[in-house]
Amino acid sequence: MGPTGAGKTTFINCVANRGGDGVGHSITSCTSKVESIKIENPIHGRNITLVDTPGFDDTYKSDAEILAMIADFLAQTYRNKLRLDTIIYLHRITDKRMSGSLMKNLKVFAGLCGIQSMPNVTIVTTMWDEVRLEAGEIREEELKRMIWFDMIERGCRVKRFENTLDSALKVLENHSTTLNIPLISSEMVDKGKKLKATAAGNELANDLKSELKKRKEASRMLQERTKKATNEGAKQVLGRELAENDQTIKKATEQHMAVRRSFLDRIFGPKPEITLVPKVGEMPQN
C-alpha cells in the first residue's frame, strides 16, 4: 500500500519477474483496482501471493472509493480465513517534506491497520536511485524520529527497496511470527461497523472535513480580493484561482459525502427510490 506513485507496482514486478512460475497476471503501472499475483518465493520455495492496491490521490477514483476497495478486500480476506503475512507501506524517499496529502495517507493507513497489526507492518522507502545517499539517509532518520516514531515503537519496521530483487526479498523475508488481524477487518466483520464508523473511515472523513473548511476560507478570501482588484488582468487571474478552488471544494464535498454513505451502498449500489402511488379511491379529482 501507499500513495500513488510510491512504487507499489514496481516492487511487485521486481519480485514477480524473478520468482514467477507464471501466473499470467499483468500488473500495470497505474493500478486501478486491488490485484493479486501468485509467485514462488526464491528464498524458501513456497508460494506467496502479493497484493497490489491503488493509491490514494488517484487520478480517476476518490479517496473514499479507494478506501472502500481496500476495506472490502481486507474484510473478504478475513471472512475467508486468509491471514495477511505482511502489510507493506511504500514511501518515496525523494519527498522532501510530509505534505498534507502524504500525512493523510499515513493516518488512514495507520487507522486501517490498527496498533495490534504494527508488528506485521513494514514501511519501505523507495526511489533511492533518485537521491544522494547521504541526503536520503538524513531524510530517512528524520522520518523515523518525527513521523513514523509511534508506529516503530509498536513494532513496525523500516526497510529500503533499491529496485533490486535482493532488496525486495529482504522486505518479504523479515516479518513477524505473529499474524495479527488488521483493525478494519475486525471492525467490519466482527463488529459489523460500516466503513464510515471505522477508524480509517473516520480519519479520512475528518481529513476531508478539515480540507473543506480550509478551501471554503480560501474561497472567501479570493472573492474579497477579486472585488477589491482594480486591474482587469489581476481580476482574471483571481477568477481562475477561485474557479479552481471551487472545483476542489466540490470534489472534497463529494468525497466527504461518499465516506458518510453506507459501505454496502457503494458496493451494491444505492437503495432504490420508492414512489408512493395513491390508491384509486385517493386519486385527486380534476
Tab-separated table of C-alpha atoms in Angstrom:
chain	number	residue	atom	x	y	z
A	1	MET	CA	0.000	0.000	0.000
A	2	GLY	CA	0.973	3.651	-0.169
A	3	PRO	CA	0.422	6.914	-2.077
A	4	THR	CA	0.026	6.972	-5.834
A	5	GLY	CA	3.470	6.844	-7.469
A	6	ALA	CA	5.300	5.426	-4.440
A	7	GLY	CA	6.441	2.346	-6.367
A	8	LYS	CA	3.978	-0.353	-5.271
A	9	THR	CA	3.644	-1.926	-8.702
A	10	THR	CA	7.394	-1.609	-9.363
A	11	PHE	CA	8.087	-3.514	-6.142
A	12	ILE	CA	5.703	-6.328	-7.085
A	13	ASN	CA	7.013	-6.527	-10.652
A	14	CYS	CA	10.563	-6.779	-9.351
A	15	VAL	CA	9.701	-9.828	-7.234
A	16	ALA	CA	7.353	-11.413	-9.774
A	17	ASN	CA	9.743	-11.203	-12.705
A	18	ARG	CA	12.268	-13.443	-10.946
A	19	GLY	CA	10.111	-15.591	-8.714
A	20	GLY	CA	7.488	-16.462	-11.255
A	21	ASP	CA	6.036	-19.795	-12.027
A	22	GLY	CA	3.983	-17.786	-14.482
A	23	VAL	CA	0.527	-16.976	-13.244
A	24	GLY	CA	-0.008	-14.684	-16.189
A	25	HIS	CA	-1.449	-11.713	-14.321
A	26	SER	CA	-0.461	-8.364	-15.773
A	27	ILE	CA	0.323	-5.750	-13.162
A	28	THR	CA	0.179	-2.370	-14.863
A	29	SER	CA	1.981	0.761	-13.770
A	30	CYS	CA	-1.256	2.518	-12.832
A	31	THR	CA	-3.197	0.199	-10.544
A	32	SER	CA	-6.918	0.972	-10.620
A	33	LYS	CA	-8.141	-1.956	-8.525
A	34	VAL	CA	-6.911	-4.466	-5.970
A	35	GLU	CA	-4.876	-7.031	-7.917
A	36	SER	CA	-3.016	-10.138	-6.805
A	37	ILE	CA	-0.219	-12.223	-8.248
A	38	LYS	CA	0.922	-15.622	-7.024
A	39	ILE	CA	4.631	-16.444	-7.198
A	40	GLU	CA	7.136	-18.865	-5.778
A	41	ASN	CA	9.355	-17.249	-3.174
A	42	PRO	CA	13.012	-17.910	-4.182
A	43	ILE	CA	14.061	-17.917	-0.520
A	44	HIS	CA	12.052	-20.890	0.760
A	45	GLY	CA	10.291	-22.144	-2.373
A	46	ARG	CA	6.773	-21.701	-1.003
A	47	ASN	CA	4.044	-19.947	-2.929
A	48	ILE	CA	3.133	-16.461	-1.780
A	49	THR	CA	0.508	-14.030	-3.027
A	50	LEU	CA	1.403	-10.370	-3.469
A	51	VAL	CA	-1.484	-7.908	-3.474
A	52	ASP	CA	-1.225	-4.550	-5.251
A	53	THR	CA	-3.633	-1.826	-4.158
A	54	PRO	CA	-4.452	1.514	-5.794
A	55	GLY	CA	-3.009	4.543	-4.043
A	56	PHE	CA	-4.863	7.454	-2.526
A	57	ASP	CA	-4.910	10.687	-4.561
A	58	ASP	CA	-5.707	8.561	-7.607
A	59	THR	CA	-6.352	10.374	-10.882
A	60	TYR	CA	-9.653	8.663	-11.559
A	61	LYS	CA	-11.004	7.489	-8.196
A	62	SER	CA	-11.764	9.382	-4.998
A	63	ASP	CA	-10.027	8.544	-1.728
A	64	ALA	CA	-13.367	7.233	-0.429
A	65	GLU	CA	-13.613	4.781	-3.342
A	66	ILE	CA	-10.017	3.633	-2.838
A	67	LEU	CA	-10.585	3.072	0.888
A	68	ALA	CA	-13.794	1.149	0.136
A	69	MET	CA	-11.955	-1.138	-2.314
A	70	ILE	CA	-9.140	-1.882	0.137
A	71	ALA	CA	-11.543	-2.322	3.066
A	72	ASP	CA	-13.694	-4.730	1.043
A	73	PHE	CA	-10.628	-6.814	0.112
A	74	LEU	CA	-9.414	-6.988	3.722
A	75	ALA	CA	-12.891	-7.875	5.007
A	76	GLN	CA	-13.320	-10.635	2.405
A	77	THR	CA	-9.843	-11.966	3.169
A	78	TYR	CA	-10.720	-12.154	6.860
A	79	ARG	CA	-14.095	-13.804	6.186
A	80	ASN	CA	-12.339	-16.440	4.081
A	81	LYS	CA	-9.951	-17.093	6.991
A	82	LEU	CA	-6.920	-15.955	4.989
A	83	ARG	CA	-4.338	-14.100	7.039
A	84	LEU	CA	-2.020	-11.368	5.799
A	85	ASP	CA	1.616	-12.159	6.488
A	86	THR	CA	2.927	-8.634	5.973
A	87	ILE	CA	1.426	-5.238	5.187
A	88	ILE	CA	3.911	-3.113	3.250
A	89	TYR	CA	3.585	0.668	3.088
A	90	LEU	CA	5.789	2.347	0.485
A	91	HIS	CA	7.108	5.897	0.794
A	92	ARG	CA	9.207	7.895	-1.701
A	93	ILE	CA	12.494	8.935	-0.113
A	94	THR	CA	12.576	11.723	-2.716
A	95	ASP	CA	9.731	13.566	-0.958
A	96	LYS	CA	11.456	16.427	0.831
A	97	ARG	CA	8.572	17.092	3.181
A	98	MET	CA	5.489	15.359	4.505
A	99	SER	CA	2.739	17.226	2.688
A	100	GLY	CA	-0.852	17.231	3.886
A	101	SER	CA	-1.659	14.571	1.318
A	102	LEU	CA	1.139	12.266	2.498
A	103	MET	CA	0.141	12.725	6.144
A	104	LYS	CA	-3.469	11.888	5.249
A	105	ASN	CA	-2.287	8.709	3.506
A	106	LEU	CA	-0.260	7.647	6.519
A	107	LYS	CA	-3.019	8.403	9.046
A	108	VAL	CA	-5.636	6.481	7.077
A	109	PHE	CA	-3.189	3.580	6.675
A	110	ALA	CA	-2.435	3.532	10.411
A	111	GLY	CA	-6.159	3.633	11.195
A	112	LEU	CA	-6.740	0.783	8.769
A	113	CYS	CA	-4.055	-1.427	10.344
A	114	GLY	CA	-4.541	-0.564	13.995
A	115	ILE	CA	-1.967	-0.764	16.783
A	116	GLN	CA	-2.202	-4.547	17.059
A	117	SER	CA	-1.075	-5.052	13.443
A	118	MET	CA	2.045	-2.893	13.627
A	119	PRO	CA	4.388	-5.897	14.143
A	120	ASN	CA	3.186	-7.092	10.709
A	121	VAL	CA	3.739	-3.693	9.045
A	122	THR	CA	6.864	-2.735	7.127
A	123	ILE	CA	7.441	0.801	5.862
A	124	VAL	CA	9.528	0.563	2.707
A	125	THR	CA	11.331	3.603	1.328
A	126	THR	CA	11.696	3.732	-2.457
A	127	MET	CA	13.429	5.694	-5.233
A	128	TRP	CA	16.880	5.657	-3.642
A	129	ASP	CA	18.414	5.915	-7.099
A	130	GLU	CA	16.934	9.409	-7.448
A	131	VAL	CA	18.509	10.949	-4.352
A	132	ARG	CA	22.022	11.341	-2.962
A	133	LEU	CA	22.642	8.580	-0.422
A	134	GLU	CA	23.630	10.997	2.348
A	135	ALA	CA	20.567	13.192	1.796
A	136	GLY	CA	18.316	10.134	1.696
A	137	GLU	CA	19.740	8.730	4.916
A	138	ILE	CA	19.251	12.055	6.726
A	139	ARG	CA	15.649	12.228	5.486
A	140	GLU	CA	15.043	8.606	6.497
A	141	GLU	CA	16.273	9.261	10.055
A	142	GLU	CA	14.054	12.356	10.318
A	143	LEU	CA	11.038	10.330	9.232
A	144	LYS	CA	11.822	7.615	11.771
A	145	ARG	CA	12.256	10.139	14.546
A	146	MET	CA	9.438	12.584	13.782
A	147	ILE	CA	6.776	10.881	11.639
A	148	TRP	CA	6.975	7.094	11.991
A	149	PHE	CA	8.090	7.024	15.638
A	150	ASP	CA	4.760	5.815	17.111
A	151	MET	CA	4.421	3.070	14.504
A	152	ILE	CA	8.009	1.897	15.042
A	153	GLU	CA	7.511	1.893	18.821
A	154	ARG	CA	4.627	-0.553	18.302
A	155	GLY	CA	6.670	-2.972	16.226
A	156	CYS	CA	6.639	-1.569	12.676
A	157	ARG	CA	9.888	-2.000	10.736
A	158	VAL	CA	11.540	0.252	8.135
A	159	LYS	CA	13.284	-1.207	5.069
A	160	ARG	CA	14.674	0.079	1.776
A	161	PHE	CA	13.697	-1.045	-1.719
A	162	GLU	CA	16.533	-0.210	-4.107
A	163	ASN	CA	14.960	-1.521	-7.325
A	164	THR	CA	16.749	-4.849	-6.892
A	165	LEU	CA	15.393	-8.328	-6.298
A	166	ASP	CA	17.698	-8.727	-3.311
A	167	SER	CA	16.330	-5.643	-1.519
A	168	ALA	CA	12.736	-6.696	-2.318
A	169	LEU	CA	13.259	-10.191	-0.919
A	170	LYS	CA	14.720	-8.755	2.277
A	171	VAL	CA	11.413	-6.953	2.782
A	172	LEU	CA	9.471	-10.191	2.280
A	173	GLU	CA	11.670	-12.424	4.448
A	174	ASN	CA	11.698	-10.217	7.515
A	175	HIS	CA	8.248	-10.498	9.033
A	176	SER	CA	6.631	-11.084	12.398
A	177	THR	CA	5.952	-14.638	13.579
A	178	THR	CA	2.599	-13.477	14.962
A	179	LEU	CA	-0.158	-12.788	12.440
A	180	ASN	CA	-2.437	-10.023	13.667
A	181	ILE	CA	-5.721	-9.014	12.072
A	182	PRO	CA	-5.917	-5.511	10.560
A	183	LEU	CA	-8.211	-3.356	12.665
A	184	ILE	CA	-10.579	-2.534	9.797
A	185	SER	CA	-11.217	-6.266	9.195
A	186	SER	CA	-12.332	-6.912	12.753
A	187	GLU	CA	-14.308	-3.654	12.850
A	188	MET	CA	-16.339	-4.502	9.743
A	189	VAL	CA	-16.660	-8.290	10.119
A	190	ASP	CA	-16.688	-8.948	13.881
A	191	LYS	CA	-18.338	-5.716	14.998
A	192	GLY	CA	-20.451	-5.111	11.893
A	193	LYS	CA	-19.358	-1.497	11.532
A	194	LYS	CA	-19.959	0.467	8.358
A	195	LEU	CA	-16.904	1.908	6.670
A	196	LYS	CA	-17.626	5.430	7.887
A	197	ALA	CA	-17.607	4.185	11.509
A	198	THR	CA	-14.186	2.525	11.286
A	199	ALA	CA	-11.002	4.202	12.484
A	200	ALA	CA	-9.735	4.562	8.910
A	201	GLY	CA	-13.061	5.858	7.611
A	202	ASN	CA	-13.296	8.336	10.449
A	203	GLU	CA	-9.728	9.519	9.827
A	204	LEU	CA	-10.464	10.116	6.146
A	205	ALA	CA	-13.735	11.887	6.924
A	206	ASN	CA	-12.009	14.202	9.415
A	207	ASP	CA	-9.255	14.989	6.920
A	208	LEU	CA	-11.790	15.794	4.195
A	209	LYS	CA	-13.779	17.944	6.604
A	210	SER	CA	-10.635	19.887	7.539
A	211	GLU	CA	-9.666	20.295	3.864
A	212	LEU	CA	-13.177	21.507	3.054
A	213	LYS	CA	-13.002	24.120	5.790
A	214	LYS	CA	-9.628	25.418	4.535
A	215	ARG	CA	-10.836	25.583	0.932
A	216	LYS	CA	-14.005	27.460	1.850
A	217	GLU	CA	-11.951	30.033	3.755
A	218	ALA	CA	-9.589	30.348	0.774
A	219	SER	CA	-12.606	30.850	-1.497
A	220	ARG	CA	-13.928	33.620	0.734
A	221	MET	CA	-10.577	35.431	0.700
A	222	LEU	CA	-10.273	35.098	-3.101
A	223	GLN	CA	-13.742	36.590	-3.532
A	224	GLU	CA	-12.770	39.573	-1.374
A	225	ARG	CA	-9.533	40.097	-3.316
A	226	THR	CA	-11.397	39.895	-6.621
A	227	LYS	CA	-13.837	42.585	-5.502
A	228	LYS	CA	-11.008	44.890	-4.427
A	229	ALA	CA	-8.876	44.327	-7.537
A	230	THR	CA	-8.807	47.275	-9.937
A	231	ASN	CA	-6.622	45.739	-12.635
A	232	GLU	CA	-8.572	43.650	-15.152
A	233	GLY	CA	-5.692	41.193	-15.600
A	234	ALA	CA	-5.472	40.621	-11.837
A	235	LYS	CA	-9.232	40.044	-11.708
A	236	GLN	CA	-8.957	37.348	-14.376
A	237	VAL	CA	-6.121	35.577	-12.548
A	238	LEU	CA	-8.043	35.670	-9.255
A	239	GLY	CA	-11.153	34.480	-11.057
A	240	ARG	CA	-9.325	31.427	-12.376
A	241	GLU	CA	-7.916	30.669	-8.930
A	242	LEU	CA	-11.405	30.982	-7.475
A	243	ALA	CA	-12.855	28.617	-10.095
A	244	GLU	CA	-10.115	26.031	-9.418
A	245	ASN	CA	-10.666	26.308	-5.677
A	246	ASP	CA	-14.434	25.895	-6.109
A	247	GLN	CA	-13.794	22.704	-8.119
A	248	THR	CA	-11.638	21.391	-5.281
A	249	ILE	CA	-14.415	22.233	-2.808
A	250	LYS	CA	-16.913	20.332	-4.959
A	251	LYS	CA	-14.631	17.293	-5.125
A	252	ALA	CA	-13.934	17.361	-1.371
A	253	THR	CA	-17.661	17.665	-0.640
A	254	GLU	CA	-18.439	14.672	-2.847
A	255	GLN	CA	-15.733	12.597	-1.163
A	256	HIS	CA	-16.937	13.612	2.293
A	257	MET	CA	-20.465	12.535	1.415
A	258	ALA	CA	-19.143	9.284	-0.078
A	259	VAL	CA	-17.404	8.388	3.181
A	260	ARG	CA	-20.625	9.078	5.064
A	261	ARG	CA	-22.667	6.773	2.825
A	262	SER	CA	-23.044	3.155	3.734
A	263	PHE	CA	-20.227	0.850	2.644
A	264	LEU	CA	-22.815	-1.580	1.238
A	265	ASP	CA	-24.434	1.234	-0.748
A	266	ARG	CA	-21.129	1.821	-2.549
A	267	ILE	CA	-20.571	-1.873	-3.226
A	268	PHE	CA	-24.090	-2.900	-4.254
A	269	GLY	CA	-25.466	0.453	-5.382
A	270	PRO	CA	-27.821	2.895	-3.660
A	271	LYS	CA	-31.166	1.782	-2.354
A	272	PRO	CA	-33.892	2.088	-4.994
A	273	GLU	CA	-36.123	5.102	-4.818
A	274	ILE	CA	-39.674	4.293	-3.708
A	275	THR	CA	-42.547	6.118	-5.379
A	276	LEU	CA	-45.791	6.145	-3.432
A	277	VAL	CA	-48.817	5.666	-5.682
A	278	PRO	CA	-52.169	6.673	-4.148
A	279	LYS	CA	-54.990	4.152	-4.083
A	280	VAL	CA	-57.772	4.510	-6.618
A	281	GLY	CA	-60.134	5.984	-4.074
A	282	GLU	CA	-57.460	8.526	-3.140
A	283	MET	CA	-56.807	9.748	-6.659
A	284	PRO	CA	-57.141	13.526	-6.896
A	285	GLN	CA	-60.250	14.732	-8.687
A	286	ASN	CA	-59.954	17.056	-11.688
